[in-house]
């Protein structure tokens, strides 16, 4: 690595790597240079001239966002001349601005407003009539108010470079230049909202958030998106037990600022009018609202009766509920109900991957690896729609580090636009020579590769003679955690073998005495319950809940504490953002059932932190550093490094292949996701 460059900024001697831009060198040393068009990670635009600084021995002010550091350079960022220049630039940027801060969504967190205060632009010498154009709605999510736009092109660049969508551009010239969508008067894009979040002013605003609140009226809670398995951190803006918005502007998670539409806007299912807020018990054939105590007593006495009579139990868990809930549920099933009939909907072959990798170290890739490693091989998945964060990471890796991307998919995918090689079909072996020449590789595969095919893929990877890491793609926010926590009939937590019980499909078809479904909808595609007594914990009256004897209203991921494990095995903390009246976290519900049955002591406290401590002590791979998780970081689990003695059952694995605008049963209840889909259908 080349020697650092020595320079002086505002009288301080600092060092920076050669090639560093002056604006970044200043920032690295705690000196903020104002900027509108410059944005870390995006190409340079040099459009706004807010970042002007004095550099000794150069005749004019220079843009700090375009000049790289040089040995001996002397930079001054806050002189009278600089302040005057910035003041003029602001006056110019405000020429046509409507100055409607009191009603603008961005008020209070607007970069233009902040700079105007800072540089004291109190009056304007422009007396011409302002150009007014009415606000436009580009899509259900994206609104555009042209007069507020300062033409910094951040939105255009994030959509092109960050998202790989290129849905925004600029039309016209001069004072009538305007940001425009890709389809004439509307957008057809990922609806990710990245352009809205990155806009330094209130020109792009969100259909979900606009005019609802002011930023300082909200409480900001960092938690994890509950939709796909990628595990994006999202900061919920909440007020009066309502979620008003989601973003991750502090870049604190594994996703940096990235969120797809589901993470940024798809939280809105939580206040859908059909949300359950009271327990239901079937009476005379109909589900009727009852008190919590009546519902819990009904369940506890039925469970105890069945236990005493030696009846059969089946338990179906979820790939959305927390690790703590999954751990407690399997313990409940095994230690209290004395059954290994416990399972969940499996969406990727994690088990065979771990088994195939036994005896090898450091073989599981993280989300960060997709940004850092030199080459990536994607087998089967359309990442841009099914795993938006992973797709974003690979795109950023390609842009910033020129990573080589290899694609083996049945259909064309977004990664084709920058792949080194794209192969249609499933045969990756033709890439052998090219992959062997790479210094390192990450292989991602979806459920089109399962059972023996996973072993063949690992054999292939290991035969390349280069360091290879793997990711078995799964669908939901805790799909991975459900397997790790032993919500399977043949494995207890930590992939230790158990005397196998029934699988999901077998439980549905069996004449079980009791079937207990926690956060799943196994009858979604039709069919009737066979079990004598059916208990369902859910947020909505799903197809399965409609057939239940007792339905208990469950809290969503945004209404509880705990942890989830993402697709790459990274554990992160869920933090309660709001409360919804009547609903309880599944862990609490299970604890109450245990207490009502008189078995609470067998299971221990139903407090998330205590259960997580138990998980850390007993589940191999989960001895993760507590401070990392407790402070909102991601800690990669290291599952066991040995053979997993289970029979391969690829038939039990099927991904839902959710796209950008759906998300299993949950997606049905999101107004935002619906409005996007309906808009597209109407236009077809
Ligand atoms: S919402 Fe996302 S995909 Fe659509 S225009 Fe904005 S940045 Fe591009
Ligand atoms: S809409 Fe916002 S982000 Fe886009 S160019 Fe205008 S000010 Fe910049
Ligand atoms: S990529 Fe997945 S985890 Fe991230 S915001 Fe989208 S749905 Fe949520
Ligand atoms: S930030 Fe440097 S010109 Fe805009």
PDB file of C-alpha atoms and ligand atoms in Angstrom, residues 138-139 141-142 154-160 163-168 181-182 187-196 198 204 259 264-265 414 680, ligand 1:
ATOM      1  CA  UNK A 138     -44.445   9.370 -10.071  1.00  0.00           C
ATOM      2  CA  UNK A 139     -45.697   6.181  -8.381  1.00  0.00           C
ATOM      3  CA  UNK A 141     -44.436   5.629  -3.341  1.00  0.00           C
ATOM      4  CA  UNK A 142     -42.624   8.494  -5.076  1.00  0.00           C
ATOM      5  CA  UNK A 154     -28.181  12.220  -6.212  1.00  0.00           C
ATOM      6  CA  UNK A 155     -31.517  10.536  -7.025  1.00  0.00           C
ATOM      7  CA  UNK A 156     -30.494   9.833 -10.606  1.00  0.00           C
ATOM      8  CA  UNK A 157     -27.209   8.314  -9.516  1.00  0.00           C
ATOM      9  CA  UNK A 158     -28.528   6.189  -6.646  1.00  0.00           C
ATOM     10  CA  UNK A 159     -31.147   4.695  -8.938  1.00  0.00           C
ATOM     11  CA  UNK A 160     -28.654   3.979 -11.689  1.00  0.00           C
ATOM     12  CA  UNK A 163     -30.125   0.084  -7.622  1.00  0.00           C
ATOM     13  CA  UNK A 164     -29.106  -0.759 -11.167  1.00  0.00           C
ATOM     14  CA  UNK A 165     -32.563   0.416 -12.279  1.00  0.00           C
ATOM     15  CA  UNK A 166     -31.898   3.743 -14.088  1.00  0.00           C
ATOM     16  CA  UNK A 167     -35.485   4.896 -13.631  1.00  0.00           C
ATOM     17  CA  UNK A 168     -34.768   8.612 -13.146  1.00  0.00           C
ATOM     18  CA  UNK A 181     -39.400   9.241 -14.435  1.00  0.00           C
ATOM     19  CA  UNK A 182     -38.633   6.479 -16.915  1.00  0.00           C
ATOM     20  CA  UNK A 187     -42.089   5.312 -12.704  1.00  0.00           C
ATOM     21  CA  UNK A 188     -41.708   1.646 -13.274  1.00  0.00           C
ATOM     22  CA  UNK A 189     -39.001   0.674 -10.889  1.00  0.00           C
ATOM     23  CA  UNK A 190     -38.211  -1.175  -7.667  1.00  0.00           C
ATOM     24  CA  UNK A 191     -40.069   1.473  -5.595  1.00  0.00           C
ATOM     25  CA  UNK A 192     -37.259   1.224  -3.076  1.00  0.00           C
ATOM     26  CA  UNK A 193     -37.479   4.864  -2.006  1.00  0.00           C
ATOM     27  CA  UNK A 194     -33.690   5.242  -2.019  1.00  0.00           C
ATOM     28  CA  UNK A 195     -34.058   8.331  -4.228  1.00  0.00           C
ATOM     29  CA  UNK A 196     -36.414   9.882  -1.681  1.00  0.00           C
ATOM     30  CA  UNK A 198     -31.044  10.480  -0.491  1.00  0.00           C
ATOM     31  CA  UNK A 204     -38.791  13.741  -3.637  1.00  0.00           C
ATOM     32  CA  UNK A 259     -33.625  -0.870   2.150  1.00  0.00           C
ATOM     33  CA  UNK A 264     -38.785   1.005   3.890  1.00  0.00           C
ATOM     34  CA  UNK A 265     -42.566   0.939   3.482  1.00  0.00           C
ATOM     35  CA  UNK A 414     -30.341  -7.921 -13.295  1.00  0.00           C
ATOM     36  CA  UNK A 680     -49.075  -2.203 -12.472  1.00  0.00           C
TER      37      UNK A 680
HETATM   38  S1  LIG B   1     -37.761   4.287  -5.922  1.00  0.00           S
HETATM   39 FE1  LIG B   1     -35.758   3.250  -6.129  1.00  0.00          FE
HETATM   40  S2  LIG B   1     -35.876   2.227  -8.096  1.00  0.00           S
HETATM   41 FE2  LIG B   1     -37.537   3.778  -8.060  1.00  0.00          FE
HETATM   42  S3  LIG B   1     -36.717   5.651  -8.966  1.00  0.00           S
HETATM   43 FE3  LIG B   1     -36.331   5.800  -6.758  1.00  0.00          FE
HETATM   44  S4  LIG B   1     -34.274   4.891  -6.478  1.00  0.00           S
HETATM   45 FE4  LIG B   1     -35.005   4.261  -8.488  1.00  0.00          FE
END
